[in-house]
Short mmCIF file of C-alpha atoms in Angstrom, two decimals:
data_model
loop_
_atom_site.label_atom_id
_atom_site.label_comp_id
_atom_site.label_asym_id
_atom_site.label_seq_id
_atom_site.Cartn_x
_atom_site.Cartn_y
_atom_site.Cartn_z
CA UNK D 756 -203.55 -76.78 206.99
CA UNK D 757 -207.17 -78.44 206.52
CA UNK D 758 -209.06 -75.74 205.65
CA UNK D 759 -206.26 -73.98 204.00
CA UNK D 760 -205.17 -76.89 201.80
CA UNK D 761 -207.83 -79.88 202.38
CA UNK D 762 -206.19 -83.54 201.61
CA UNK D 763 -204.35 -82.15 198.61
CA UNK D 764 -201.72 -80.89 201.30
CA UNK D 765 -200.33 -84.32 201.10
CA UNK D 766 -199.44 -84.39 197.15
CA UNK D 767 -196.21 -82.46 198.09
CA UNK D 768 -194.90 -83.78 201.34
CA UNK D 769 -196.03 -87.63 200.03
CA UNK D 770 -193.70 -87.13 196.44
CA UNK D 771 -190.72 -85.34 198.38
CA UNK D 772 -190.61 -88.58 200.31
CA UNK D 773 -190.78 -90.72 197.34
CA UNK D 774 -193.79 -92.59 197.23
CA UNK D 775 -196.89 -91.12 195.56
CA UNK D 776 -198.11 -93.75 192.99
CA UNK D 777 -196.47 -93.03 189.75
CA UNK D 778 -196.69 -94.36 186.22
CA UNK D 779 -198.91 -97.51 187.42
CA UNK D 780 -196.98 -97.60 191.12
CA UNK D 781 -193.98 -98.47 188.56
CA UNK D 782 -192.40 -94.95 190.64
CA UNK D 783 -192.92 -93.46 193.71
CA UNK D 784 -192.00 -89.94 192.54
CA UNK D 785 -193.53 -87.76 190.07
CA UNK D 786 -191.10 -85.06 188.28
CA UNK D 787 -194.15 -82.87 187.87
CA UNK D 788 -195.26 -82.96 191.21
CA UNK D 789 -195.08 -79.42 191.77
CA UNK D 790 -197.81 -78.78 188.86
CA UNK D 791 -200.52 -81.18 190.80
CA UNK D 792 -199.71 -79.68 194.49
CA UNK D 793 -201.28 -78.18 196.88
CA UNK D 794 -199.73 -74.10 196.06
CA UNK D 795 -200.75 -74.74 192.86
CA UNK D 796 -203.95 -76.15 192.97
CA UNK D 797 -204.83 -73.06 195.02
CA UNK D 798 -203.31 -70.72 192.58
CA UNK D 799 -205.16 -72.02 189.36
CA UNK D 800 -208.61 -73.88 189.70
CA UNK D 801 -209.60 -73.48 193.81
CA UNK D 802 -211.82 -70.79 194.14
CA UNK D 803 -213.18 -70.67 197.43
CA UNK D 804 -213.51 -73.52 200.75
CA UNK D 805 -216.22 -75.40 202.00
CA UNK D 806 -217.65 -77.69 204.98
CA UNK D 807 -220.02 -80.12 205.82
CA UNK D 808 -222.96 -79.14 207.98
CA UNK D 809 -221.76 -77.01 211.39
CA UNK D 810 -217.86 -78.80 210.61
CA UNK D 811 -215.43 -76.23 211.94
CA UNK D 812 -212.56 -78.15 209.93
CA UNK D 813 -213.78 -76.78 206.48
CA UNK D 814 -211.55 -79.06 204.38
CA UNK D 815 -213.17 -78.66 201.25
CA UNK D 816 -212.10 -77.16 197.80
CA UNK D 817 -214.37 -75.29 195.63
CA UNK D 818 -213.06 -75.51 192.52
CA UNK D 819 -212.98 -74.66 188.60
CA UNK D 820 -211.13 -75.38 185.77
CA UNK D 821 -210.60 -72.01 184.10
CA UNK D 822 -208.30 -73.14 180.83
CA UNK D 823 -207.30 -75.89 178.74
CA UNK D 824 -209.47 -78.38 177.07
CA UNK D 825 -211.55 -78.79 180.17
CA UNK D 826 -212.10 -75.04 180.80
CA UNK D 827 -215.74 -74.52 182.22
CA UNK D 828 -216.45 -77.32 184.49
CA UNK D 829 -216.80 -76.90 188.03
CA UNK D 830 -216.28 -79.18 191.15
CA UNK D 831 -215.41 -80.00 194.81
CA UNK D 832 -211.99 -81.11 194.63
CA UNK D 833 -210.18 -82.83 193.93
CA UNK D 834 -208.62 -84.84 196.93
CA UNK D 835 -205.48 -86.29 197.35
CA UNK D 836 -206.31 -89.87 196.38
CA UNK D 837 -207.68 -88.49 193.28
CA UNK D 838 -204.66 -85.93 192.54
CA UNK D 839 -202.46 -89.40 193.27
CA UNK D 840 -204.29 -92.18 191.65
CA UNK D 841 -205.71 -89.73 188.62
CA UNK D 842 -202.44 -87.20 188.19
CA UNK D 843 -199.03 -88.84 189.14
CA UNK D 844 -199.88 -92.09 188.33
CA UNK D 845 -201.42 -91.63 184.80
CA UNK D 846 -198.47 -89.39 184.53
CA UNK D 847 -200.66 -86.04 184.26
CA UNK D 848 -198.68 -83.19 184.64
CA UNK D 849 -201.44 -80.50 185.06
CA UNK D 850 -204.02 -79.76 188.32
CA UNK D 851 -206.53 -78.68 185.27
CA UNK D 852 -206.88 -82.30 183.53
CA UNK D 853 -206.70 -83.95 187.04
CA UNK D 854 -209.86 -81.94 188.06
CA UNK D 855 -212.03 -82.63 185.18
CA UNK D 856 -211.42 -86.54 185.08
CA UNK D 857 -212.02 -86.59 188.59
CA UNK D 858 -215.39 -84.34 188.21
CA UNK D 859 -216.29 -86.83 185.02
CA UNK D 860 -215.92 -90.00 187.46
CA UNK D 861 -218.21 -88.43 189.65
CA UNK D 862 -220.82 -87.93 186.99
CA UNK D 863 -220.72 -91.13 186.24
CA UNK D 864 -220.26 -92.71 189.51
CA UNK D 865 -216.88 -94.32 189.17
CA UNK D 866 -214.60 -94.67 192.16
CA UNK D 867 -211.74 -92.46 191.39
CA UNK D 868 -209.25 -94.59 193.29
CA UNK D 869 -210.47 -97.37 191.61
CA UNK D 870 -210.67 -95.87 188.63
CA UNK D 871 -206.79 -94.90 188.66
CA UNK D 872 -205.54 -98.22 189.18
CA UNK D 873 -207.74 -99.77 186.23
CA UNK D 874 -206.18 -96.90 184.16
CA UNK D 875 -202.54 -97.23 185.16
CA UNK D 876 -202.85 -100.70 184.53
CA UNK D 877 -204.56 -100.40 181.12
CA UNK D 878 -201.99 -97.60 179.66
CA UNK D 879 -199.06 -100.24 181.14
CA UNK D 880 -200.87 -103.15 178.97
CA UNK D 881 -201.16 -100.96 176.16
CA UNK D 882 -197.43 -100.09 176.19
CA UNK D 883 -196.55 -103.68 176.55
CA UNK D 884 -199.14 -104.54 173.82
CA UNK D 885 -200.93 -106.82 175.68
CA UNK D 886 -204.02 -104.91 174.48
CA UNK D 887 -204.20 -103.10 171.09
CA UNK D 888 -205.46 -99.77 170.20
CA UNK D 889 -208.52 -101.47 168.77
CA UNK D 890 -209.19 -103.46 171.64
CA UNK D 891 -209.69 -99.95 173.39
CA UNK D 892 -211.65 -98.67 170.88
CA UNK D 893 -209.13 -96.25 169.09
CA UNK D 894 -207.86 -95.10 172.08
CA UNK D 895 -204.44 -94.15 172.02
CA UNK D 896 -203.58 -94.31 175.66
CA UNK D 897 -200.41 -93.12 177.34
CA UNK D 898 -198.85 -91.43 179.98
CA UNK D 899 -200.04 -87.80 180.53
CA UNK D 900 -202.26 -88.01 177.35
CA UNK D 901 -205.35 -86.39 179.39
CA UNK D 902 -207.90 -86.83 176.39
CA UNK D 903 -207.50 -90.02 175.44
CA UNK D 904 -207.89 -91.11 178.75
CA UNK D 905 -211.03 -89.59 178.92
CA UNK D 906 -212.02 -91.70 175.97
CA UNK D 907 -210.76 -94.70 177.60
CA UNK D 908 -213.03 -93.50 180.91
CA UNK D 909 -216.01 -92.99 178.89
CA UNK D 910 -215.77 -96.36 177.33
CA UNK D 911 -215.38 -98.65 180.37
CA UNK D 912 -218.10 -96.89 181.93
CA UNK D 913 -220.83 -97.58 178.77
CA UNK D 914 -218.79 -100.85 178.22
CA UNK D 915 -218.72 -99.99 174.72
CA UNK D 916 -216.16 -102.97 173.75
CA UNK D 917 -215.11 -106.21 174.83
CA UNK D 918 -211.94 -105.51 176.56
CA UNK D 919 -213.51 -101.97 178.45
CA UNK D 920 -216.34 -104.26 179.46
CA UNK D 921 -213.42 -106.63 180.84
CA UNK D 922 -211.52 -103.70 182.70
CA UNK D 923 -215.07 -102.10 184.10
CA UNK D 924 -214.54 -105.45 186.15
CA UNK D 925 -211.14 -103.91 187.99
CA UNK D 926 -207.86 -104.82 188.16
CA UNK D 927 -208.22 -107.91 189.61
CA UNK D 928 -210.40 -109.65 187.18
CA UNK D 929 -208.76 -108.16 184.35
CA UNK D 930 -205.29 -109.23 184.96
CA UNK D 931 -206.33 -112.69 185.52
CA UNK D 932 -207.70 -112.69 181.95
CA UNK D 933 -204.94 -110.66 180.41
CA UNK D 934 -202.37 -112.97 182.39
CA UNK D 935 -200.82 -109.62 183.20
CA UNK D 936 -200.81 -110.33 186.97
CA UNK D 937 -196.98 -109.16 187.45
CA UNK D 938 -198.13 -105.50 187.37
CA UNK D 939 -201.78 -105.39 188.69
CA UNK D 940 -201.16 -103.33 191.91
CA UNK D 941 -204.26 -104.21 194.37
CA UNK D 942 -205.01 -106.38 197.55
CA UNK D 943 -208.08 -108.32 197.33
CA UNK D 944 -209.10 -106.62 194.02
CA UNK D 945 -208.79 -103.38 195.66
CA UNK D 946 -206.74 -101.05 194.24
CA UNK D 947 -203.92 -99.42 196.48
CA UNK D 948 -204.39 -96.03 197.14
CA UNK D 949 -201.88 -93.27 197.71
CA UNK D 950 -199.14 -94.23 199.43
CA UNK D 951 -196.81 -96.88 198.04
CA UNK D 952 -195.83 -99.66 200.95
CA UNK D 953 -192.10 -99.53 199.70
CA UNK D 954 -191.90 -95.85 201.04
CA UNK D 955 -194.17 -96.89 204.40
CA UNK D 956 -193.78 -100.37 204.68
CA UNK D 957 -196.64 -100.40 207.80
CA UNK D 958 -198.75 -99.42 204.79
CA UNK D 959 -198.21 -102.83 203.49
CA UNK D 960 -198.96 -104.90 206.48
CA UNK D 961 -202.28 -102.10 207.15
CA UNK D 962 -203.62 -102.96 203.41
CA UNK D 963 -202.88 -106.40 203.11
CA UNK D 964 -205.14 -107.27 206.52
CA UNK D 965 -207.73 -104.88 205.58
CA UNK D 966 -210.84 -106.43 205.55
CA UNK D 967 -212.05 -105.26 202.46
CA UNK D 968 -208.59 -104.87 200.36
CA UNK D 969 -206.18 -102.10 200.22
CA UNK D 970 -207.60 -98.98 202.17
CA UNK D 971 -206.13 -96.46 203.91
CA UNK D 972 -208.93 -95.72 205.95
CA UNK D 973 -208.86 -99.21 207.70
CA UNK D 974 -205.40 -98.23 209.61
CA UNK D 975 -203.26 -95.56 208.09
CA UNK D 976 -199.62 -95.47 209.59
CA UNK D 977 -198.49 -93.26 207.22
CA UNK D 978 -197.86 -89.86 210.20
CA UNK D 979 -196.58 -92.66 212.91
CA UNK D 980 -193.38 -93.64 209.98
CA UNK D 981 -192.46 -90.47 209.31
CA UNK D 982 -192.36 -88.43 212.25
CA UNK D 983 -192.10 -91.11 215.16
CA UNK D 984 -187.88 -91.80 215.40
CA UNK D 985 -188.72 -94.67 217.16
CA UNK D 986 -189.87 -96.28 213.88
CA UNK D 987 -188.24 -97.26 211.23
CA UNK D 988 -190.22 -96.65 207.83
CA UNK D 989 -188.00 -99.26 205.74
CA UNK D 990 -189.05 -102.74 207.97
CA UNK D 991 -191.69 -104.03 209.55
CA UNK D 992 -190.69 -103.83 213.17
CA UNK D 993 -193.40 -102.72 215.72
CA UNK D 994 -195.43 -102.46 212.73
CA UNK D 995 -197.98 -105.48 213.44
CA UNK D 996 -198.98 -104.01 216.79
CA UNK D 997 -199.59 -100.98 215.54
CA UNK D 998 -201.51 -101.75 212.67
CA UNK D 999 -203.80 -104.05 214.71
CA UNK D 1000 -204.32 -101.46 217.11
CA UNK D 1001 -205.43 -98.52 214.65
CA UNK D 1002 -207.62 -101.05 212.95
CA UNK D 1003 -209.86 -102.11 216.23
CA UNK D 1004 -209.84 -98.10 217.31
CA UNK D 1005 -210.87 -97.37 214.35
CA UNK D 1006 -213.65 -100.27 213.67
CA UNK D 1007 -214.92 -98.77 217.30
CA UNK D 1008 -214.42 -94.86 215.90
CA UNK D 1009 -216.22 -95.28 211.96
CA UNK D 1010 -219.18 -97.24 214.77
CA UNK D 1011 -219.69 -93.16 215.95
CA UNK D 1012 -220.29 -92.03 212.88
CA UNK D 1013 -217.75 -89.60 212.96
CA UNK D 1014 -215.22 -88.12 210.71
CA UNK D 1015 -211.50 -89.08 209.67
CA UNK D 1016 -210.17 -85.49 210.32
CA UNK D 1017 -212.15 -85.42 213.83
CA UNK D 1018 -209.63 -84.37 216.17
CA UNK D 1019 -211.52 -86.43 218.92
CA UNK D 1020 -209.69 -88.57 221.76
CA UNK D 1021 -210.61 -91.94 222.45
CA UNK D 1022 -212.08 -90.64 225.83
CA UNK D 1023 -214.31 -88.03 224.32
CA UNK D 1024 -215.39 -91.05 222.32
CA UNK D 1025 -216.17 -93.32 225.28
CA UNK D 1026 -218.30 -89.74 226.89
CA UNK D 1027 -219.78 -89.41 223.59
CA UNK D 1028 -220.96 -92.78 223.59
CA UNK D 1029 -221.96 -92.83 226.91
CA UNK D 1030 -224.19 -90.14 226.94
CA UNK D 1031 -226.11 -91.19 223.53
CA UNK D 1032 -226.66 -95.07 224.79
CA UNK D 1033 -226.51 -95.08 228.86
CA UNK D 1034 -223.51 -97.15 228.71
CA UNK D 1035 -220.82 -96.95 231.25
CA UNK D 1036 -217.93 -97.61 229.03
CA UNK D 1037 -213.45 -97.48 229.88
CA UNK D 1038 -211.41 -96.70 226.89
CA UNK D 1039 -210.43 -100.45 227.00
CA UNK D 1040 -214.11 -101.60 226.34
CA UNK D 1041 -214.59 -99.20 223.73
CA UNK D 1042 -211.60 -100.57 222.14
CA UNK D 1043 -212.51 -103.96 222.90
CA UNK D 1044 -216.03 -103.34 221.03
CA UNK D 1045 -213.77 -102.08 217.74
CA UNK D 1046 -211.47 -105.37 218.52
CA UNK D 1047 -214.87 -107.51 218.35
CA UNK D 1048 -216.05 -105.87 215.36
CA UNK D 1049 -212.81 -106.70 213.64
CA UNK D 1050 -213.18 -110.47 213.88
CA UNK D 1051 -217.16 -110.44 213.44
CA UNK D 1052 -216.07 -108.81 209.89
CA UNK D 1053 -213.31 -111.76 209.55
CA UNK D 1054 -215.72 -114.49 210.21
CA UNK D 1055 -218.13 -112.91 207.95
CA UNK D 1056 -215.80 -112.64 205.01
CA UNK D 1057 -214.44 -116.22 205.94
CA UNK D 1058 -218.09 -117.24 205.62
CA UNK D 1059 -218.72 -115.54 202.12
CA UNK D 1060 -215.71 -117.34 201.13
CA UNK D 1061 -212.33 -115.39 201.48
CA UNK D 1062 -209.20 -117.68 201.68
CA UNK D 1063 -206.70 -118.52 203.69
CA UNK D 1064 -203.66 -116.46 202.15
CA UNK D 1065 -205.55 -114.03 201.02
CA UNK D 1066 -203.43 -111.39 203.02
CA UNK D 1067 -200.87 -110.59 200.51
CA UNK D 1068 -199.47 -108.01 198.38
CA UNK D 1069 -199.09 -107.54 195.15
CA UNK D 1070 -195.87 -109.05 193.08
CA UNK D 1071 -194.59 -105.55 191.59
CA UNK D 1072 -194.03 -103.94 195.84
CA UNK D 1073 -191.30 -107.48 196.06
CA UNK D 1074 -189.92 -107.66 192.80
CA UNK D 1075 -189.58 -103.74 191.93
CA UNK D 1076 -187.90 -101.42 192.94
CA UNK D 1077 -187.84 -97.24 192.27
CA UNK D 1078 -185.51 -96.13 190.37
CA UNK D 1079 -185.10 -92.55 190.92
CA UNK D 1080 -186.06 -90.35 194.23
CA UNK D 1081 -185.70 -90.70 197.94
CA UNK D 1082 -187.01 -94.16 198.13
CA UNK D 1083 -184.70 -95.33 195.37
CA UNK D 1084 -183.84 -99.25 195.15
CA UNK D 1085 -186.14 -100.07 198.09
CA UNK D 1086 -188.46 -103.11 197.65
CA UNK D 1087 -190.14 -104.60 200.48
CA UNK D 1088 -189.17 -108.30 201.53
CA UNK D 1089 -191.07 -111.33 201.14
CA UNK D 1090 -190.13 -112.84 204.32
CA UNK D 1091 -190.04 -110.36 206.68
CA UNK D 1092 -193.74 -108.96 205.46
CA UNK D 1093 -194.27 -112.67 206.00
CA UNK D 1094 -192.79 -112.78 209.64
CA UNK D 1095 -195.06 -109.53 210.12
CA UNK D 1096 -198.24 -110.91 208.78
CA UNK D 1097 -197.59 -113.75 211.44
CA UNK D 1098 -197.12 -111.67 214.00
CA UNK D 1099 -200.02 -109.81 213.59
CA UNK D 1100 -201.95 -113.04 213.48
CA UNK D 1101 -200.69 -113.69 216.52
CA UNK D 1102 -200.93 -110.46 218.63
CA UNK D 1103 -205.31 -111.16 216.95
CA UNK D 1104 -204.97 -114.35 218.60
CA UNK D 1105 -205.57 -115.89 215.00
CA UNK D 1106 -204.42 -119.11 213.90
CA UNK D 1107 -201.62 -119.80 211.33
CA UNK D 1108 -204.28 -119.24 208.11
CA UNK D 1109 -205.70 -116.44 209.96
CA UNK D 1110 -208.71 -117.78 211.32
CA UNK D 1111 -209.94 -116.57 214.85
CA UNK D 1112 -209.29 -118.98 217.38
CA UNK D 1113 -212.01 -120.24 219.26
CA UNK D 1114 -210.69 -118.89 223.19
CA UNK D 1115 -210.66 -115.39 221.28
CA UNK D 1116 -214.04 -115.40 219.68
CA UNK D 1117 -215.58 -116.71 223.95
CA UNK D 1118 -213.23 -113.44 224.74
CA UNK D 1119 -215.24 -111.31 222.58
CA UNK D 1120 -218.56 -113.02 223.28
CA UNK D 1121 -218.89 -114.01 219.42
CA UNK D 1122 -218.46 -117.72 220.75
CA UNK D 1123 -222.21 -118.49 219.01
CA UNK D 1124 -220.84 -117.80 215.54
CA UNK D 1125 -217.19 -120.00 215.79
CA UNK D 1126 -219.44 -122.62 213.61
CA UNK D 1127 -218.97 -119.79 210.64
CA UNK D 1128 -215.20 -121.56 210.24
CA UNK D 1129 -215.64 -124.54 212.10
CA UNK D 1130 -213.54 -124.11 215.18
#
């Protein structure tokens, strides 16, 4: 499926279950999924695959945009974050337009996550005329209107006015100047990627403790809620210990330099490691070394001045709910995402604000750097 499809596999699979980021995360199915897909993205712009040096996986795309307004341009990818955060949720209904604002990001070396959220966010303030057609420099944003968006792109990236200057500054920062907080979708100003918490609530939990804001790269339980019947997707049962786990393996994995889509077992890890440093590691000290890296990255960012409560979710995943497809009328609750938080806290042997506590930092030999947060 990797080398066949790459990432983009997911678009389909993701929407059937009902929560791809849609319209500004405002849905979490896209009626025109089927036109940003996988099939189809194969069918009309992919033109051959691709691989990173002696990879066996091959999960690139080679691609090309051979009609429409973007005809000409050519590209590797897109990927699914990009089909999600760049198609469904600026409600862009064709593979074609996807692929040239993500190859136009690129140029200009623009996050297309990132960029996504900033845009569903803008064409939702436009709508709700919070900012004016002026303020965006003519643009006359909307949903699935591929060329002014492309506009709109072009002008936060030259910060050609006041208010695209504002939103080149992310989501964060520009809802807390537009008081438009109630639908800015990110966790510590990072924007979340694609795969809405109210369809995988572990999702939640994994981007809220992230250590540098939503990303599904920190701990993705997205495979684990769908296929294990032991979980439940809807609630955050089991969810804190698993989330905590995948986040020290994988602290102790990205260490290896290897890829995400590495098929590699936490043993061949452990040989790997062995072999390159002399070290005669168990899979519980490797683990342990991914478990220490997590709170030397906690106690850093505690230093540099994140806050206590600063674990959270965005407002729109408790107050609003889907109203059409598989996930329909699901929010997530406040106080069990709460109950979670403090659970996971607790498995980290954190305190109540989520600062390491001093018996776990002498566990993980970081004892010398407890003055960081004054324990």
């Amino acid at each position: 499926v990797r080398r066949k499809y790459g990432t983009p596999y997911w678009v389909k699979p993701i929407n059937d279950e009902g929560f791809i980021p849609t319209r500004n995360y405002s849905e979490g199915y896209f009626e025109h999924g089927e036109d940003i897909n996988a099939e189809t993205m194969q069918e009309r712009i992919v033109d051959g695959g691709g691989a990173c040096y002696n990879c066996v996986i091959a999960c690139w795309n080679k691609s090309s945009v051979k009609r429409g307004p973007f005809k000409g341009i050519t590209l590797i990818g897109p990927e699914y974050e990009t089909i999600a955060l760049m198609g469904s949720n600026l409600g862009l209904k064709s593979i074609e337009d996807v692929a040239y604002l993500c190859d136009r990001c690129n140029e200009l070396g623009m996050d297309t996550i990132s960029m996504g959220g900033i845009l569903g966010f803008t064409i939702e303030a436009y709508n709700k005329k919070i900012i004016s057609k002026k303020d965006l420099n003519g643009a006359d944003v909307g949903w699935g209107k591929p060329v002014e968006i492309l506009k709109l792109i072009e002008d936060i990236a030259h910060r050609r006015t006041k208010i695209t200057t504002l939103l080149g500054e992310g989501v964060k920062t520009a809802a807390e100047k537009l008081e438009a907080e109630s639908f800015a979708v990110h966790c510590k100003g990072m924007d979340i990627p694609g795969y809405d918490p109210r369809g995988t609530f572990g999702m939640g939990l994994a981007y809220a403790t992230s250590d540098r804001g939503a990303c599904h790269q920190r701990a993705w339980t997205v495979r684990a809620e769908l296929n294990d019947p032991e979980l439940e997707r809807f609630s955050f049962d089991k969810k804190a210990g698993i989330v905590k786990n995948v986040q020290d393996e994988r602290a102790a994995f990205f260490s290896l330099v290897l890829c995400d889509f590495a098929p590699i077992s936490e043993e061949d890890c452990v040989d790997m490691w062995d072999l390159a440093t002399g070290f005669n590691h168990t899979v519980e000290s490797y683990l342990k070394c991914g478990e220490r890296i997590w709170n030397l990255i906690r106690l850093f960012n505690l230093r540099e001045g994140l806050q206590p409560g600063s674990d959270k979710l965005p407002p729109r995943l408790f107050n609003e709910s889907f109203t059409k497809g598989p996930v329909k009328g699901i929010v997530l609750t406040k106080n069990r995402f709460e109950q979670s938080l403090k659970e996971y806290y607790s498995l980290r042997c954190w305190d109540e604000k989520g600062l390491p506590k001093k018996e776990k930092l002498k566990q993980l030999d970081l004892l010398e750097y407890a003055n960081l947060i004054g324990v």
